[in-house]
Amino acid sequence: IYQLASALHYCHAKNVIHRDIKPENLLLGLKNELKIADFGLCREVAPDDEQMSTCGTDEYMAPELITLGQAGKASDVYAFGITLWQIVARETPFALGGSASSSLSQATFTSGHSMAGLSPGNSGRSNASLQSHASGGFRKLDRSLSASRAFKAVAQALAVGSRPDLAAMRKARKDCPEELMDIVARCWAQNPAERPAFTDLIPELENLLTDVKAEMQRNSSNTDQDLLYKMMPVRVAEQLKAGQTVSGSR
């Protein structure tokens, strides 16, 4: 995740947006180095140039891209948040049908399709322009795109601020840090202006990575100590655990 954030930070520093970040476009090398693949939809973007054709993969497309045809660096941040959720939760975002895990909340939208893994959006403000596109806007999309069942259902969900269930991250990984869940929630905010830039995310991820490594070392030390106690006579182990001095015996 840290490598992905660093790679996207580099792209954004060059004013290049990927527009199709998803797990399928992430490659791992022999030394676990991450590479972003498939730059077929990437584009160099200027601050005042955000009108683009709607493209990408349905489940990872930001609300402003899927309904308004607007994309910017914040759209990649949104896709990063969805990808991060998927990696930790081990679920498919916005999965259609009834085969989803019971940990995911259910919602039915006016399109008539059941959506799994949705919960109310975490942004404090709704985007009025997105809400206005929730009905009439789809007719325009249907004419300009080969709008699949999944596309229309995801677009309907995003228009009302729905997101995958954050609680699924904690269910899949009980040790999932609260800070990581907070990063995901901020990355997929409904309003693009509320999403953090990778310049801000990288220091947060570095601090989180340091904390996780320290916790792993503590847990490893505790495990080694417990194993040592099991190898000792019960009386000696109990004395050591209680902080008592163990007297020698002949």
Short mmCIF file of C-alpha atoms in Angstrom, two decimals:
data_model
loop_
_atom_site.label_atom_id
_atom_site.label_comp_id
_atom_site.label_asym_id
_atom_site.label_seq_id
_atom_site.Cartn_x
_atom_site.Cartn_y
_atom_site.Cartn_z
CA ILE A 1 0.00 0.00 0.00
CA TYR A 2 2.84 2.36 0.85
CA GLN A 3 4.55 1.56 -2.46
CA LEU A 4 1.30 2.21 -4.34
CA ALA A 5 0.88 5.58 -2.64
CA SER A 6 4.49 6.49 -3.47
CA ALA A 7 4.08 5.50 -7.12
CA LEU A 8 0.89 7.52 -7.51
CA HIS A 9 2.51 10.46 -5.74
CA TYR A 10 5.26 10.35 -8.38
CA CYS A 11 2.71 10.26 -11.20
CA HIS A 12 0.73 13.15 -9.75
CA ALA A 13 3.91 15.19 -9.31
CA LYS A 14 4.28 14.87 -13.10
CA ASN A 15 0.60 15.86 -13.54
CA VAL A 16 -0.27 12.38 -14.78
CA ILE A 17 -3.39 10.57 -13.55
CA HIS A 18 -3.82 6.83 -14.05
CA ARG A 19 -7.66 6.64 -14.10
CA ASP A 20 -7.81 2.86 -13.70
CA ILE A 21 -6.21 1.96 -10.35
CA LYS A 22 -7.39 -1.48 -9.19
CA PRO A 23 -5.78 -4.69 -7.84
CA GLU A 24 -5.63 -6.22 -11.33
CA ASN A 25 -3.31 -3.42 -12.44
CA LEU A 26 -0.83 -3.89 -9.59
CA LEU A 27 2.14 -6.22 -10.14
CA LEU A 28 4.60 -7.61 -7.60
CA GLY A 29 8.21 -8.38 -8.48
CA LEU A 30 10.39 -11.16 -7.09
CA LYS A 31 11.46 -8.91 -4.20
CA ASN A 32 7.87 -7.76 -3.50
CA GLU A 33 8.43 -4.46 -5.27
CA LEU A 34 5.16 -3.06 -6.58
CA LYS A 35 4.66 -1.88 -10.15
CA ILE A 36 1.60 -0.10 -11.54
CA ALA A 37 0.54 -1.55 -14.90
CA ASP A 38 -1.82 -0.58 -17.72
CA PHE A 39 -1.37 3.13 -18.33
CA GLY A 40 -3.67 2.89 -21.36
CA LEU A 41 -6.20 5.29 -19.80
CA CYS A 42 -3.70 7.66 -18.18
CA ARG A 43 -3.70 11.31 -19.05
CA GLU A 44 -1.64 14.38 -18.41
CA VAL A 45 -3.92 16.85 -16.72
CA ALA A 46 -3.68 20.57 -16.01
CA PRO A 47 -5.38 22.10 -12.95
CA ASP A 48 -8.08 23.73 -15.08
CA ASP A 49 -8.61 20.74 -17.41
CA GLU A 50 -10.92 18.20 -15.80
CA GLN A 51 -13.52 17.49 -18.50
CA MET A 52 -12.79 13.99 -19.78
CA SER A 53 -14.54 10.99 -21.23
CA THR A 54 -15.94 8.57 -18.66
CA CYS A 55 -13.60 5.59 -18.47
CA GLY A 56 -12.16 3.11 -16.01
CA THR A 57 -13.45 0.10 -14.10
CA ASP A 58 -16.91 0.55 -12.61
CA GLU A 59 -16.19 -0.39 -8.99
CA TYR A 60 -13.14 1.89 -8.71
CA MET A 61 -14.44 4.97 -10.54
CA ALA A 62 -14.91 8.10 -8.44
CA PRO A 63 -18.39 9.68 -8.24
CA GLU A 64 -17.39 12.79 -10.20
CA LEU A 65 -15.93 10.62 -12.98
CA ILE A 66 -18.77 8.14 -13.28
CA THR A 67 -21.58 10.73 -13.27
CA LEU A 68 -20.06 14.00 -14.47
CA GLY A 69 -17.18 12.91 -16.69
CA GLN A 70 -14.72 14.87 -14.55
CA ALA A 71 -11.43 13.37 -13.42
CA GLY A 72 -8.44 14.69 -11.55
CA LYS A 73 -5.82 13.58 -9.07
CA ALA A 74 -8.56 13.11 -6.47
CA SER A 75 -10.10 10.42 -8.70
CA ASP A 76 -6.95 8.31 -8.33
CA VAL A 77 -7.08 8.90 -4.56
CA TYR A 78 -10.64 7.53 -4.53
CA ALA A 79 -9.58 4.41 -6.46
CA PHE A 80 -6.66 4.01 -4.05
CA GLY A 81 -9.12 4.01 -1.13
CA ILE A 82 -11.38 1.39 -2.73
CA THR A 83 -8.34 -0.77 -3.57
CA LEU A 84 -7.02 -0.48 -0.03
CA TRP A 85 -10.42 -1.53 1.34
CA GLN A 86 -10.51 -4.54 -0.99
CA ILE A 87 -7.00 -5.70 -0.07
CA VAL A 88 -7.77 -5.65 3.65
CA ALA A 89 -11.44 -6.71 3.59
CA ARG A 90 -10.87 -9.41 0.96
CA GLU A 91 -14.24 -8.60 -0.59
CA THR A 92 -15.31 -7.33 -3.99
CA PRO A 93 -16.50 -3.72 -3.74
CA PHE A 94 -20.11 -3.10 -4.77
CA ALA A 95 -20.67 -6.82 -5.44
CA LEU A 96 -23.97 -7.53 -7.17
CA GLY A 97 -26.24 -10.35 -6.11
CA GLY A 98 -26.81 -12.28 -2.91
CA SER A 99 -23.51 -14.12 -2.55
CA ALA A 100 -21.76 -11.50 -0.45
CA SER A 101 -20.49 -12.04 3.04
CA SER A 102 -23.02 -11.60 5.84
CA SER A 103 -20.76 -8.92 7.31
CA LEU A 104 -21.75 -6.59 4.50
CA SER A 105 -24.82 -4.40 4.67
CA GLN A 106 -27.43 -4.61 1.91
CA ALA A 107 -29.10 -1.80 0.00
CA THR A 108 -31.55 -1.76 -2.89
CA PHE A 109 -31.53 1.16 -5.29
CA THR A 110 -34.08 2.49 -7.73
CA SER A 111 -32.40 0.55 -10.51
CA GLY A 112 -33.89 -2.53 -8.86
CA HIS A 113 -30.58 -4.32 -8.27
CA SER A 114 -29.46 -5.63 -4.90
CA MET A 115 -26.05 -4.29 -3.90
CA ALA A 116 -23.78 -5.97 -1.37
CA GLY A 117 -21.13 -4.31 0.73
CA LEU A 118 -22.69 -0.87 0.90
CA SER A 119 -23.00 1.53 3.77
CA PRO A 120 -23.73 5.27 3.95
CA GLY A 121 -20.89 7.45 2.68
CA ASN A 122 -18.45 8.77 5.24
CA SER A 123 -18.24 12.31 3.92
CA GLY A 124 -19.91 14.92 6.05
CA ARG A 125 -21.13 16.84 2.99
CA SER A 126 -23.10 15.56 0.02
CA ASN A 127 -22.41 16.76 -3.48
CA ALA A 128 -25.60 18.37 -4.81
CA SER A 129 -24.46 18.05 -8.41
CA LEU A 130 -24.05 14.29 -7.99
CA GLN A 131 -27.51 14.00 -6.44
CA SER A 132 -29.03 15.84 -9.39
CA HIS A 133 -27.50 13.29 -11.78
CA ALA A 134 -28.98 10.30 -9.95
CA SER A 135 -31.97 10.12 -12.26
CA GLY A 136 -31.84 12.10 -15.50
CA GLY A 137 -28.07 11.84 -15.73
CA PHE A 138 -28.28 8.10 -16.34
CA ARG A 139 -30.20 8.57 -19.59
CA LYS A 140 -27.28 10.58 -20.92
CA LEU A 141 -24.81 7.93 -19.74
CA ASP A 142 -26.88 5.18 -21.37
CA ARG A 143 -26.57 6.92 -24.73
CA SER A 144 -22.85 7.65 -24.49
CA LEU A 145 -21.74 4.36 -22.92
CA SER A 146 -22.49 0.72 -23.20
CA ALA A 147 -23.92 0.96 -19.67
CA SER A 148 -23.86 -2.48 -18.09
CA ARG A 149 -26.06 -3.57 -15.23
CA ALA A 150 -23.10 -3.27 -12.87
CA PHE A 151 -22.18 0.21 -14.13
CA LYS A 152 -25.66 1.63 -13.60
CA ALA A 153 -25.97 0.04 -10.17
CA VAL A 154 -22.58 1.36 -9.01
CA ALA A 155 -23.37 4.81 -10.39
CA GLN A 156 -26.70 4.83 -8.54
CA ALA A 157 -24.92 3.85 -5.32
CA LEU A 158 -22.28 6.55 -5.65
CA ALA A 159 -24.86 9.22 -6.42
CA VAL A 160 -26.42 8.71 -2.97
CA GLY A 161 -23.05 8.48 -1.20
CA SER A 162 -22.91 4.71 -0.56
CA ARG A 163 -19.57 2.98 -0.02
CA PRO A 164 -18.29 -0.52 0.86
CA ASP A 165 -18.70 -1.34 4.56
CA LEU A 166 -15.65 -0.22 6.57
CA ALA A 167 -16.48 -2.80 9.24
CA ALA A 168 -15.56 -5.54 6.75
CA MET A 169 -11.91 -4.49 7.15
CA ARG A 170 -12.00 -5.17 10.89
CA LYS A 171 -13.85 -8.46 10.38
CA ALA A 172 -11.23 -9.72 7.91
CA ARG A 173 -8.32 -8.45 9.99
CA LYS A 174 -9.04 -8.01 13.70
CA ASP A 175 -5.74 -6.16 14.05
CA CYS A 176 -6.60 -3.66 11.30
CA PRO A 177 -5.47 -0.27 12.64
CA GLU A 178 -8.15 2.37 13.16
CA GLU A 179 -5.86 4.83 11.38
CA LEU A 180 -5.93 2.71 8.22
CA MET A 181 -9.73 2.64 8.22
CA ASP A 182 -9.72 6.42 8.64
CA ILE A 183 -7.44 6.79 5.61
CA VAL A 184 -9.83 4.70 3.51
CA ALA A 185 -12.83 6.77 4.63
CA ARG A 186 -11.10 10.03 3.72
CA CYS A 187 -9.87 8.73 0.36
CA TRP A 188 -13.36 7.83 -0.83
CA ALA A 189 -15.06 11.04 0.39
CA GLN A 190 -17.90 12.11 -1.88
CA ASN A 191 -16.45 15.58 -2.39
CA PRO A 192 -13.11 15.39 -4.28
CA ALA A 193 -11.84 18.44 -2.39
CA GLU A 194 -12.12 16.52 0.90
CA ARG A 195 -9.84 13.67 -0.23
CA PRO A 196 -6.21 13.86 0.93
CA ALA A 197 -3.37 14.24 -1.56
CA PHE A 198 -0.67 11.58 -1.66
CA THR A 199 1.73 14.23 -0.37
CA ASP A 200 -0.23 14.08 2.90
CA LEU A 201 -0.95 10.35 2.83
CA ILE A 202 2.66 9.17 2.54
CA PRO A 203 3.81 10.55 5.95
CA GLU A 204 0.70 9.02 7.55
CA LEU A 205 1.44 5.64 5.98
CA GLU A 206 5.09 5.86 7.04
CA ASN A 207 4.07 6.47 10.67
CA LEU A 208 1.53 3.67 10.50
CA LEU A 209 4.10 1.29 9.02
CA THR A 210 6.55 2.14 11.83
CA ASP A 211 3.87 1.46 14.46
CA VAL A 212 2.87 -1.85 12.84
CA LYS A 213 6.50 -3.05 12.69
CA ALA A 214 7.02 -2.15 16.36
CA GLU A 215 3.85 -4.03 17.32
CA MET A 216 4.99 -7.07 15.34
CA GLN A 217 8.32 -7.04 17.16
CA ARG A 218 6.59 -6.83 20.54
CA ASN A 219 4.28 -9.69 19.65
CA SER A 220 7.23 -11.75 18.44
CA SER A 221 9.08 -11.10 21.69
CA ASN A 222 6.04 -12.09 23.75
CA THR A 223 5.62 -15.28 21.72
CA ASP A 224 9.27 -16.24 22.28
CA GLN A 225 8.91 -15.57 26.00
CA ASP A 226 5.75 -17.70 26.25
CA LEU A 227 7.53 -20.54 24.45
CA LEU A 228 10.42 -20.29 26.90
CA TYR A 229 8.03 -20.49 29.86
CA LYS A 230 6.48 -23.65 28.43
CA MET A 231 9.90 -25.29 28.35
CA MET A 232 10.49 -24.58 32.06
CA PRO A 233 9.21 -26.45 35.08
CA VAL A 234 5.79 -25.07 36.05
CA ARG A 235 7.01 -23.77 39.44
CA VAL A 236 9.93 -21.90 37.88
CA ALA A 237 7.76 -20.39 35.12
CA GLU A 238 5.18 -19.16 37.65
CA GLN A 239 7.87 -17.55 39.78
CA LEU A 240 9.38 -15.75 36.81
CA LYS A 241 5.98 -14.50 35.63
CA ALA A 242 5.35 -13.14 39.11
CA GLY A 243 8.68 -11.31 39.05
CA GLN A 244 10.13 -13.49 41.80
CA THR A 245 13.74 -14.60 42.02
CA VAL A 246 14.15 -18.28 41.31
CA SER A 247 16.37 -19.97 43.85
CA GLY A 248 18.76 -22.58 42.58
CA SER A 249 18.33 -26.24 43.49
CA ARG A 250 20.83 -29.00 43.77
#
